[in-house]
Amino acid sequence: MLGRSRASTQPQPPGGPVSRTADTTADSRTALRICPLCEATCGLTLTIEGTRVTRARGDRDDVFSKGFICPKGASFGAADGDPDRLRTPLVRKDGELREATWEEAFDAVAAGLRTVVETHGPNAVGIVLGNPNVHTMAGALYPPVLLAGLGTRSVFTASTVDQMPKHVSSGLLYGDANLIPVPDLDRADHLLLLGANPLESNGSLCTAPDFPGKLKALKARGGTLTVVDPRLTRTAKLADRHVAIRPGTDALLLAAMAYVLFEEKLVDLGELAPHVLGADELAEAVQGFTPEAAAEACDVDAGTIRALARELAAAPTAAVYGRIGSCTVPHGTLASWLVDVLNVLTGNLDRPGGALFPLSATDKTPRPAGPGHGFQLGRWHSRVSGHPEAKGELPLSALAEEIDTATGEGTPVRAVIAVAANPVLSAPDGDRLDKALGSLDFMVSVDPYLNETSRHAHVLLPPPPPSQAPHFDFAFNAFAVRNQARYSPAAVPLEEGRMAETEILARLVLAATDWGLPCSSEAESLGKHGADPSAVDAMVIDQTLGKAVREAHSPVYGRDPGELAAALTGGTGPERRLDMMLRLGPYGEGFGARADGLTLEKLLAHPHGVDLGPLRPRLPQPLKTPSGKVELLPGPIAGDLPRLREALRERPDGLVLVGRRHLRSNNSWLHNVPALTGGTNRCTLHIHPDDAARVGIADGDAVRIKGAGGEVTAPVEITDAIRRGVVSLPHGWGHDRPGTRMSHAALDPGANVNQLLDGSQLDPLSGNAVLNGVPVDLVPALAPTAATL
Ligand SMILES: Nc1nc2c(c(=O)[nH]1)N[C@H]1C(S)=C(S)[C@@H](COP(=O)(O)OP(=O)(O)OC[C@H]3O[C@@H](n4cnc5c(=O)[nH]c(N)nc54)[C@H](O)[C@@H]3O)O[C@H]1N2
Ligand SMILES: Nc1nc2c(c(=O)[nH]1)N[C@H]1C(S)=C(S)[C@@H](COP(=O)(O)OP(=O)(O)OC[C@H]3O[C@@H](n4cnc5c(=O)[nH]c(N)nc54)[C@H](O)[C@@H]3O)O[C@H]1N2
Ligand code: SF4
Ligand SMILES: [Mo]
């Protein structure tokens, strides 16, 4: 094994057999680290002085990002070294959070959860998983074990304020909720982007370092870009055509485009035809969604809708891609489904230049093509409002009521385990959730900050900063525009008194399931809170290998799992699990089956990553629908179409609100870094000049914004980069609650946009919150009228 911080005075050859960390001088050295600050996963070269990261540059030799870096990545050191990051666990004593040892903290977790489970059963423990779980190894490897161990149905994640509609659409179309096609940015001739602003977000469900450069390259090679967004975003400014749609109506626009494809006989499935079921039924189902019928609801003229459909059909290759603005709306699942439907109808699904399915290095070994179990929705329902589960989750919007509302059936949630989650700011009606969390019998947060959500914890377990954590992108490699694998060991050794987040979560699993892991006899014997956390990894390894040797298509079919486990390398439990997943994966060494295949050692020997080539067509192999085909018109979708038909007649009569992201921000947790705040990164309300005049507000005025869930005040920024009738406020702000420790963020707290929502508006199939296209009223803040008091 290679040392983690081996001193070397030699320049490191790119891709040579060296550690990802390399000393350059005695007290200043460089180390490589994949950036965890957005989905683009750029490779960074960090300069480290002592234990401090003093500089971050793009790693020019990174096989995927090739040196790209954005201003946020360049501030990696500032974010990593934020003095407000907690260094030790906090445990509530006599109502106050106080510093404690790790042992005291885990004792308190075991005791707190045990009482709730023994009194009320496992469903009384709510698990809340936030976005940064997809940016850490710990978040990929341990929450599934925690869920299985606890057996609770009270599972809430950031997915239901984000991309759940896309999972549901993929589950229904392909039988696998995680099988999501990504636009082939490097080869497409035409791109239609809806509700996405990758020039600020750097892309989502489409992992592409230098997304902006890729869009410019598309144009430079003669390709065309269309952007559908109610705002004239930086991405829209790059487009050949910008369609300033009315928020919430993308599904109508897309349905009308599908209608045109059928009507004008532009449908051509190409090589996809043998793998698709239901095209004729779909043609029937979109009857009535004519461009003329959709035009007024979308506020896009019928001619433009027809042109969009014709351009898509005429392009040699094209991809339709929709993100936040197409998901977090009342018809999010239908819009997500129609995005893929258009790719199918134009023959662009699963072909180079279109939308393809990545194959990541830690995908399970592909099984042979054939029928699967399909995807079910609503296997159980939430206790209070009866929301159907989707992908094993209940809507995050329903978390507050699941805590604060008693009904005849079942017990309310009495304890919460929150990992990397700040729902008080990221979910609807933060005030209600804030109160609900404050009423819990027990709460544990795994979070680097004492913030709006974690301030309610009885135990707060802080992970180390990213420089001290190893990294592998389990989640984002499955959405990457090029297949590749990269591993960064920790760039800085774990500081004294810190605990790796992987160990924190492994210990949390043990503490939370102290009444005996239900899984196996080994588990029971390792079983208890306080046991060696590597026992959790050993258990997962045993189970995974035990299953693999029984699968005929596995490279280890018929082998001895004990012998395979003994062959694993890696200095820690999570590294051994990564090694196992790589070896069993589609490019893996297969425990001797393919000598040149991937292993952890191979990744360590290639510190800038291993390129696994461009995306390739994969159908029908990954399909898991009961038919083994793409099922173009699934039942639940057909059942939701009448609601969309109704929407043809809807016209909002007032202002509606949408969100926006700023390049130097990331949801709720980067506002504490001075280098990333200020300038244009402020919580202001964007409004069109005509609307500002009508409301009677001038640039810089404070305005009161009122929605179904409450009201907030924010300064106004008048801009014609937003369509009339629409205002925009960013999310993740509202850092003005007492008892937090985010000193810089508190100086300019901004307003919590989600306070305007009451949590009742959901996309019914996915349970996803409606965050965009929400009706609001405005009044000048300095001249309150009686009606608004
Ligand atoms: N109105 C509106 N609301 C939105 C959105 C919107 O567009 N508009 N976007 C939604 C989307 S897409 C998302 S993903 C959600 C995000 O919602 P959340 O996941 O709830 O919020 P985040 O701000 O991403 O971060 C969650 C927490 O993770 C902590 N954290 C940071 N790094 C780490 C780490 O390494 N380990 C651990 N354990 N914790 C860490 C942070 O301190 C923070 O407390 O917000 C959603 N809310
Ligand atoms: N800098 C930065 N990067 C981030 C994040 C961040 O907070 N800051 N968050 C990360 C996360 S968690 C995610 S999920 C991704 C999200 O990545 P993106 O989806 O690219 O996110 P946004 O920038 O919010 O873009 C959504 C766009 O949809 C538009 N929109 C709103 N309503 C509608 C509508 O009804 N129809 C259409 N067509 N458009 C609409 C908005 O005006 C906005 O421009 O970004 C990630 N990257
Ligand atoms: S684009 Fe994303 S991953 Fe790349 S440097 Fe910026 S924040 Fe980091
Ligand atoms: Mo997100």
CSV table of C-alpha atoms and ligand atoms in Angstrom, one decimal, residues 39 131 158 161-163 204 323-324 661 667, ligand 4:
chain,number,residue,atom,x,y,z
A,39,GLU,CA,-22.1,17.7,-9.0
A,131,ASN,CA,-27.9,16.6,-0.2
A,158,ALA,CA,-33.7,16.0,-0.1
A,161,VAL,CA,-37.5,18.7,-2.9
A,162,ASP,CA,-35.4,18.0,-5.9
A,163,GLN,CA,-35.3,15.1,-8.4
A,204,SER,CA,-27.2,18.3,-12.1
A,323,ARG,CA,-33.8,19.8,-14.2
A,324,ILE,CA,-35.0,21.7,-11.1
A,661,ARG,CA,-28.9,29.6,-7.9
A,667,ASN,CA,-28.0,25.4,-1.1
B,4,MO,MO,-30.4,19.3,-5.3
